[in-house]
Amino acid sequence: MLNQQQNKLSWKKEFMAGLIGYFTTVYIVAVNSQILESAGLPLESGMVATILASAVGCLIMAIYANAPMVLIPGMGVNALFAYSIVEGSGLTFQQGLAVVLIASLIFLVTAFTRLGDWLKHAIPQSLKHAITVGLGLFLTLIGLEKGGLVVRGEHSLITLGNPSSAMVITSLLTLFIGIFLFTRNVPGNFLVTMIIGTIIAHFTGILGQPGRMISLSEQSWVFMPDFSVISQFGFWMAVFPLAIVLIFENMGLIHGQLNMLQQEDKFKRSYQATAFSALTSGFFGTSPTVSSAESAAVIASGGKSGRAAITMAVLFIGTLLFIPWISMVPSTAISPILIIVGALMVQNIKEIPMDQLSETMPAFLIIVMIPFTYSIADGMAFGFIAYPIVKFAMGRQRELSTPVVLIAMVFLIEFIMRTLGH
């Protein structure tokens, strides 16, 4: 009888933790679908893809790893997919999904072999953190553009948007509210920001009409990635950065979450579950899922097992019913979330050893070139190529690892081939 009561209390606690996890991450349905729309996927299809990938990801985490973590399409990873892989590389949406599939397979290999540990120790920490910071600045730039706060200038690359326009006023009001809610640590702050931003948009006259209910017969539930360009060098140069980001971002996130949970023995299976989930994303039609930073809220709320993840999976499926209303969410309500997430990612700059020029200079190039070139892959290339050059120039070539030199050579070859192609 006592065991039954304890089990009932445990389920209740796990359900509440899952509920909190859902409300802190459901904003991704609107945010990710708008980013996928930039890659050519209709908004409603992007919502369905995001919901299914998140639900299946949470189920895989629950069943395979028994961990209370939420898997959703990663912020930064989705920007890499939409703006660098599809738009930047000139691939179609389906060809971009093929990139997702191959990069996820590489991620899966590192999860089941010693290759993951080898790469973990071979790639300099400064470059890993620089990629995160660069992604943060890139997300911030996208957020500023989506909110109309910056526009392309006539005499400069970008300039301030019209401060008297309804779009800019709505974005600024929503941004200030979002910052207030986030800094006050209000539960579900991103979701609340999105709702308030949508209400403000209604009063400023820029809100659209609700969409229609999705038709099960018309909706594409499964996508077939297009491998027609797999033999081209450019395809693999799109795979390369995505695989690197997936491997190192998830390593850091999962380590931190399980350390908080005090169950570090679950790392291997959680990492493998995340890799499996990323692999399924390509078939659902979205950028890869990652172990979300919001999993910390699930753990802090008492989530200790896969029961919390199962709760989140069920709630995500239920979100399919709300697609017509989610489609109303304007870009002005999305942009503040991108800006705040960008600010969080930029905090990693403190992990870069600024007193060591041989580490700082390549990291700096990654950080500035990702947003300035509007390409995550190109930004990474500048930093990885510069790393061995700076090390040699300072007589510190012994600090170089074979993988770093190989990665630098691949990026350099890609630049040369691109130049010759023009």
XYZ file of N, CA and C in Angstrom, residues 46-58 219-222 280 284 286 289 316-317 320:
72
model
N 5.627 23.348 -40.927
C 6.739 23.522 -39.990
C 6.310 23.289 -38.555
N 5.082 23.699 -38.241
C 4.553 23.479 -36.889
C 4.357 21.991 -36.616
N 3.773 21.297 -37.587
C 3.566 19.851 -37.436
C 4.903 19.134 -37.288
N 5.875 19.517 -38.121
C 7.204 18.899 -38.062
C 7.846 19.116 -36.700
N 7.739 20.334 -36.192
C 8.324 20.666 -34.879
C 7.659 19.870 -33.766
N 6.344 19.789 -33.814
C 5.586 19.067 -32.780
C 5.942 17.585 -32.787
N 5.933 16.963 -33.970
C 6.206 15.526 -34.063
C 7.641 15.204 -33.648
N 8.605 16.017 -34.112
C 10.008 15.777 -33.760
C 10.223 15.902 -32.251
N 9.558 16.879 -31.645
C 9.685 17.080 -30.191
C 9.037 15.945 -29.416
N 7.845 15.541 -29.834
C 7.123 14.466 -29.143
C 7.892 13.152 -29.231
N 8.351 12.802 -30.436
C 9.104 11.554 -30.613
C 10.433 11.617 -29.869
N 11.084 12.780 -29.896
C 12.342 12.943 -29.175
C 12.180 12.709 -27.685
N 11.124 13.273 -27.110
C 10.860 13.088 -25.673
C 10.553 11.618 -25.361
N -1.780 16.937 -45.028
C -0.515 17.199 -44.360
C 0.547 16.145 -44.667
N 1.778 16.607 -44.931
C 2.913 15.687 -45.108
C 3.473 15.351 -43.723
N 3.285 14.113 -43.299
C 3.744 13.687 -41.966
C 5.181 13.185 -42.018
N 5.572 12.674 -43.166
C 6.938 12.162 -43.323
C 7.540 12.741 -44.595
N 15.698 11.185 -36.489
C 14.288 11.167 -36.900
C 13.824 12.524 -37.419
N 10.863 13.989 -40.297
C 9.690 14.778 -39.931
C 9.670 16.123 -40.641
N 12.262 18.757 -40.187
C 12.780 19.876 -39.403
C 14.273 19.718 -39.158
N 16.693 17.888 -33.485
C 16.374 18.157 -32.081
C 17.648 18.057 -31.247
N 2.916 17.633 -26.244
C 3.308 18.137 -27.565
C 2.350 17.644 -28.648
N 1.955 16.370 -28.578
C 0.988 15.838 -29.549
C -0.319 16.623 -29.476
N -1.071 19.866 -31.585
C -1.568 19.833 -32.970
C -2.937 20.507 -33.095
